[in-house]
Amino acid sequence: MDAFAASICKGLSEKAHSIKNSLSVGFCFGFFQAFMPVIGFLLGRRFAGAIKAIDHWIAFFLLLILGLEMIKESRNAYCEVNRGFDFLSLSKMGVATSIDALAVGVGLAFLNIDIVKSASTIGIVTALLSVVGFKIGSKLGMKSKQIAELTGGIILIGLGVKILIEHLFLQ
């Protein structure tokens, strides 16, 4: 949802939408959203044995913090965005919007998830949503960014609660 919101902002920054820029935004956000969970997953796997007893709490708190941050950001009607579409500009945004995906990757390591399948799905869905968000940016404006971030925050918190309930009550 961060990448979707950022792609809306990128769309707001461009008057005449080109397919090249739209695909560049989608590829960049999709790539980093797929890459960062893999890095987090590898780090989580490295330390999983040491924190296995509290892994569900770690996943819960990471998702709770990320979700609350997204909800907080959804209240911001301001959208600061770099107007460049060069590799460096897009990469900075891609990394910035995918830092939370690194934390999600750590959580996935504790859940024994197939990281290749998960990262691929995350990357493809993010790329598609980013292309759509880029187009929406010029049509709907900032309200769509706020709705995307609010929804994403609620979903992350819900996932955290689900993980916690499953580990505490359903095992």
mmCIF file of C-alpha atoms in Angstrom:
data_model
loop_
_atom_site.group_PDB
_atom_site.id
_atom_site.type_symbol
_atom_site.label_atom_id
_atom_site.label_comp_id
_atom_site.label_asym_id
_atom_site.label_seq_id
_atom_site.Cartn_x
_atom_site.Cartn_y
_atom_site.Cartn_z
ATOM 1 C CA MET A 1 0.000 0.000 0.000
ATOM 2 C CA ASP A 2 2.969 2.328 0.552
ATOM 3 C CA ALA A 3 4.089 1.756 -3.015
ATOM 4 C CA PHE A 4 0.532 2.274 -4.270
ATOM 5 C CA ALA A 5 0.279 5.560 -2.373
ATOM 6 C CA ALA A 6 3.714 6.674 -3.628
ATOM 7 C CA SER A 7 2.766 5.793 -7.201
ATOM 8 C CA ILE A 8 -0.340 7.959 -6.829
ATOM 9 C CA CYS A 9 1.961 10.790 -5.762
ATOM 10 C CA LYS A 10 4.190 10.135 -8.775
ATOM 11 C CA GLY A 11 1.100 10.292 -10.976
ATOM 12 C CA LEU A 12 0.191 13.635 -9.435
ATOM 13 C CA SER A 13 3.622 14.946 -10.395
ATOM 14 C CA GLU A 14 3.242 14.240 -14.114
ATOM 15 C CA LYS A 15 0.769 16.034 -16.340
ATOM 16 C CA ALA A 16 0.961 13.831 -19.447
ATOM 17 C CA HIS A 17 1.249 10.181 -18.448
ATOM 18 C CA SER A 18 3.594 8.128 -20.542
ATOM 19 C CA ILE A 19 3.477 4.358 -20.642
ATOM 20 C CA LYS A 20 7.254 4.293 -20.155
ATOM 21 C CA ASN A 21 7.064 6.244 -16.875
ATOM 22 C CA SER A 22 4.095 4.219 -15.668
ATOM 23 C CA LEU A 23 5.925 0.934 -16.311
ATOM 24 C CA SER A 24 9.130 2.310 -14.773
ATOM 25 C CA VAL A 25 7.286 3.138 -11.558
ATOM 26 C CA GLY A 26 5.609 -0.278 -11.525
ATOM 27 C CA PHE A 27 8.845 -2.161 -12.159
ATOM 28 C CA CYS A 28 10.831 -0.209 -9.574
ATOM 29 C CA PHE A 29 8.283 -0.525 -6.779
ATOM 30 C CA GLY A 30 7.580 -4.153 -7.645
ATOM 31 C CA PHE A 31 11.267 -5.030 -7.638
ATOM 32 C CA PHE A 32 12.030 -3.477 -4.261
ATOM 33 C CA GLN A 33 8.840 -4.793 -2.659
ATOM 34 C CA ALA A 34 9.869 -8.303 -3.768
ATOM 35 C CA PHE A 35 13.562 -7.938 -2.897
ATOM 36 C CA MET A 36 13.278 -6.528 0.627
ATOM 37 C CA PRO A 37 11.196 -9.385 2.110
ATOM 38 C CA VAL A 38 13.810 -11.825 0.830
ATOM 39 C CA ILE A 39 16.534 -9.916 2.693
ATOM 40 C CA GLY A 40 14.354 -9.791 5.823
ATOM 41 C CA PHE A 41 13.536 -13.471 5.456
ATOM 42 C CA LEU A 42 17.225 -14.394 5.289
ATOM 43 C CA LEU A 43 17.974 -12.291 8.373
ATOM 44 C CA GLY A 44 14.991 -13.759 10.219
ATOM 45 C CA ARG A 45 16.031 -17.315 9.349
ATOM 46 C CA ARG A 46 19.480 -16.635 10.725
ATOM 47 C CA PHE A 47 18.076 -15.714 14.131
ATOM 48 C CA ALA A 48 14.846 -17.763 14.138
ATOM 49 C CA GLY A 49 16.140 -20.463 16.476
ATOM 50 C CA ALA A 50 17.182 -17.951 19.108
ATOM 51 C CA ILE A 51 13.789 -16.218 19.235
ATOM 52 C CA LYS A 52 11.372 -19.007 18.279
ATOM 53 C CA ALA A 53 9.457 -18.729 21.559
ATOM 54 C CA ILE A 54 8.534 -15.088 20.931
ATOM 55 C CA ASP A 55 8.480 -14.952 17.125
ATOM 56 C CA HIS A 56 4.706 -14.400 17.025
ATOM 57 C CA TRP A 57 5.038 -11.390 19.330
ATOM 58 C CA ILE A 58 7.811 -9.956 17.156
ATOM 59 C CA ALA A 59 5.712 -10.399 14.001
ATOM 60 C CA PHE A 60 2.688 -8.870 15.769
ATOM 61 C CA PHE A 61 4.557 -5.803 17.017
ATOM 62 C CA LEU A 62 6.320 -5.218 13.686
ATOM 63 C CA LEU A 63 3.006 -5.335 11.817
ATOM 64 C CA LEU A 64 1.280 -3.229 14.479
ATOM 65 C CA ILE A 65 3.938 -0.517 14.310
ATOM 66 C CA LEU A 66 3.940 -0.515 10.512
ATOM 67 C CA GLY A 67 0.139 -0.461 10.396
ATOM 68 C CA LEU A 68 -0.123 2.407 12.871
ATOM 69 C CA GLU A 69 2.489 4.361 10.921
ATOM 70 C CA MET A 70 0.509 3.896 7.705
ATOM 71 C CA ILE A 71 -2.701 4.991 9.428
ATOM 72 C CA LYS A 72 -0.886 8.064 10.760
ATOM 73 C CA GLU A 73 0.428 8.839 7.259
ATOM 74 C CA SER A 74 -3.081 8.473 5.832
ATOM 75 C CA ARG A 75 -4.091 11.569 7.766
ATOM 76 C CA ASN A 76 -1.461 13.583 5.918
ATOM 77 C CA ALA A 77 -3.004 15.310 2.927
ATOM 78 C CA TYR A 78 0.423 16.345 1.695
ATOM 79 C CA CYS A 79 2.384 14.389 -0.862
ATOM 80 C CA GLU A 80 6.090 15.085 -1.224
ATOM 81 C CA VAL A 81 7.514 13.435 -4.279
ATOM 82 C CA ASN A 82 10.602 13.690 -6.429
ATOM 83 C CA ARG A 83 9.522 14.542 -9.965
ATOM 84 C CA GLY A 84 12.319 12.536 -11.590
ATOM 85 C CA PHE A 85 11.783 9.271 -13.421
ATOM 86 C CA ASP A 86 15.447 8.343 -13.710
ATOM 87 C CA PHE A 87 16.811 5.140 -12.179
ATOM 88 C CA LEU A 88 18.261 6.823 -9.086
ATOM 89 C CA SER A 89 15.094 8.796 -8.261
ATOM 90 C CA LEU A 90 12.847 5.775 -8.660
ATOM 91 C CA SER A 91 15.241 3.545 -6.714
ATOM 92 C CA LYS A 92 15.243 5.942 -3.761
ATOM 93 C CA MET A 93 11.458 5.849 -3.681
ATOM 94 C CA GLY A 94 11.460 2.084 -4.165
ATOM 95 C CA VAL A 95 13.753 1.554 -1.176
ATOM 96 C CA ALA A 96 11.887 4.097 0.962
ATOM 97 C CA THR A 97 8.522 2.446 0.335
ATOM 98 C CA SER A 98 9.832 -1.077 0.889
ATOM 99 C CA ILE A 99 11.689 -0.750 4.193
ATOM 100 C CA ASP A 100 8.610 -2.109 5.947
ATOM 101 C CA ALA A 101 8.707 -5.100 3.581
ATOM 102 C CA LEU A 102 12.081 -5.947 5.129
ATOM 103 C CA ALA A 103 10.358 -6.268 8.513
ATOM 104 C CA VAL A 104 7.572 -8.321 6.949
ATOM 105 C CA GLY A 105 10.231 -10.661 5.535
ATOM 106 C CA VAL A 106 11.574 -11.199 9.054
ATOM 107 C CA GLY A 107 8.054 -12.128 10.147
ATOM 108 C CA LEU A 108 7.656 -14.505 7.210
ATOM 109 C CA ALA A 109 10.806 -16.341 8.270
ATOM 110 C CA PHE A 110 9.139 -17.255 11.566
ATOM 111 C CA LEU A 111 6.076 -18.605 9.783
ATOM 112 C CA ASN A 112 7.935 -21.036 7.479
ATOM 113 C CA ILE A 113 6.540 -19.379 4.349
ATOM 114 C CA ASP A 114 7.802 -20.167 0.835
ATOM 115 C CA ILE A 115 9.706 -16.916 0.338
ATOM 116 C CA VAL A 116 10.180 -17.282 -3.428
ATOM 117 C CA LYS A 117 6.456 -17.663 -4.024
ATOM 118 C CA SER A 118 5.618 -14.909 -1.517
ATOM 119 C CA ALA A 119 8.202 -12.432 -2.819
ATOM 120 C CA SER A 120 7.174 -13.079 -6.422
ATOM 121 C CA THR A 121 3.525 -12.516 -5.581
ATOM 122 C CA ILE A 122 4.342 -9.372 -3.602
ATOM 123 C CA GLY A 123 6.464 -8.007 -6.458
ATOM 124 C CA ILE A 124 3.930 -8.705 -9.201
ATOM 125 C CA VAL A 125 0.956 -7.367 -7.243
ATOM 126 C CA THR A 126 2.915 -4.271 -6.206
ATOM 127 C CA ALA A 127 4.030 -3.615 -9.783
ATOM 128 C CA LEU A 128 0.468 -3.875 -11.084
ATOM 129 C CA LEU A 129 -0.976 -1.727 -8.298
ATOM 130 C CA SER A 130 1.763 0.851 -8.796
ATOM 131 C CA VAL A 131 0.974 1.188 -12.497
ATOM 132 C CA VAL A 132 -2.709 1.593 -11.604
ATOM 133 C CA GLY A 133 -1.863 4.034 -8.795
ATOM 134 C CA PHE A 134 0.246 6.109 -11.154
ATOM 135 C CA LYS A 135 -2.731 6.500 -13.472
ATOM 136 C CA ILE A 136 -5.150 7.129 -10.609
ATOM 137 C CA GLY A 137 -2.901 9.887 -9.273
ATOM 138 C CA SER A 138 -3.880 12.291 -11.995
ATOM 139 C CA LYS A 139 -7.548 11.362 -11.911
ATOM 140 C CA LEU A 140 -8.503 11.167 -8.240
ATOM 141 C CA GLY A 141 -5.805 13.081 -6.401
ATOM 142 C CA MET A 142 -4.720 12.899 -2.763
ATOM 143 C CA LYS A 143 -7.888 11.293 -1.382
ATOM 144 C CA SER A 144 -6.960 7.997 -3.068
ATOM 145 C CA LYS A 145 -3.510 8.119 -1.417
ATOM 146 C CA GLN A 146 -5.099 8.583 1.987
ATOM 147 C CA ILE A 147 -7.568 5.731 1.467
ATOM 148 C CA ALA A 148 -4.782 3.418 0.259
ATOM 149 C CA GLU A 149 -2.614 4.114 3.295
ATOM 150 C CA LEU A 150 -5.494 3.782 5.760
ATOM 151 C CA THR A 151 -6.593 0.476 4.225
ATOM 152 C CA GLY A 152 -3.029 -0.835 4.161
ATOM 153 C CA GLY A 153 -2.503 0.079 7.818
ATOM 154 C CA ILE A 154 -5.684 -1.669 8.898
ATOM 155 C CA ILE A 155 -4.732 -4.779 6.894
ATOM 156 C CA LEU A 156 -1.244 -4.928 8.455
ATOM 157 C CA ILE A 157 -2.660 -4.639 11.973
ATOM 158 C CA GLY A 158 -5.233 -7.317 11.137
ATOM 159 C CA LEU A 159 -2.495 -9.656 9.924
ATOM 160 C CA GLY A 160 -0.538 -9.066 13.128
ATOM 161 C CA VAL A 161 -3.582 -9.857 15.269
ATOM 162 C CA LYS A 162 -4.268 -12.994 13.197
ATOM 163 C CA ILE A 163 -0.697 -14.247 13.700
ATOM 164 C CA LEU A 164 -0.892 -13.587 17.431
ATOM 165 C CA ILE A 165 -4.261 -15.334 17.842
ATOM 166 C CA GLU A 166 -3.107 -18.358 15.833
ATOM 167 C CA HIS A 167 0.033 -18.788 17.930
ATOM 168 C CA LEU A 168 -1.574 -18.138 21.308
ATOM 169 C CA PHE A 169 -4.903 -19.925 20.942
ATOM 170 C CA LEU A 170 -4.965 -22.225 17.919
ATOM 171 C CA GLN A 171 -1.824 -24.302 18.304
#
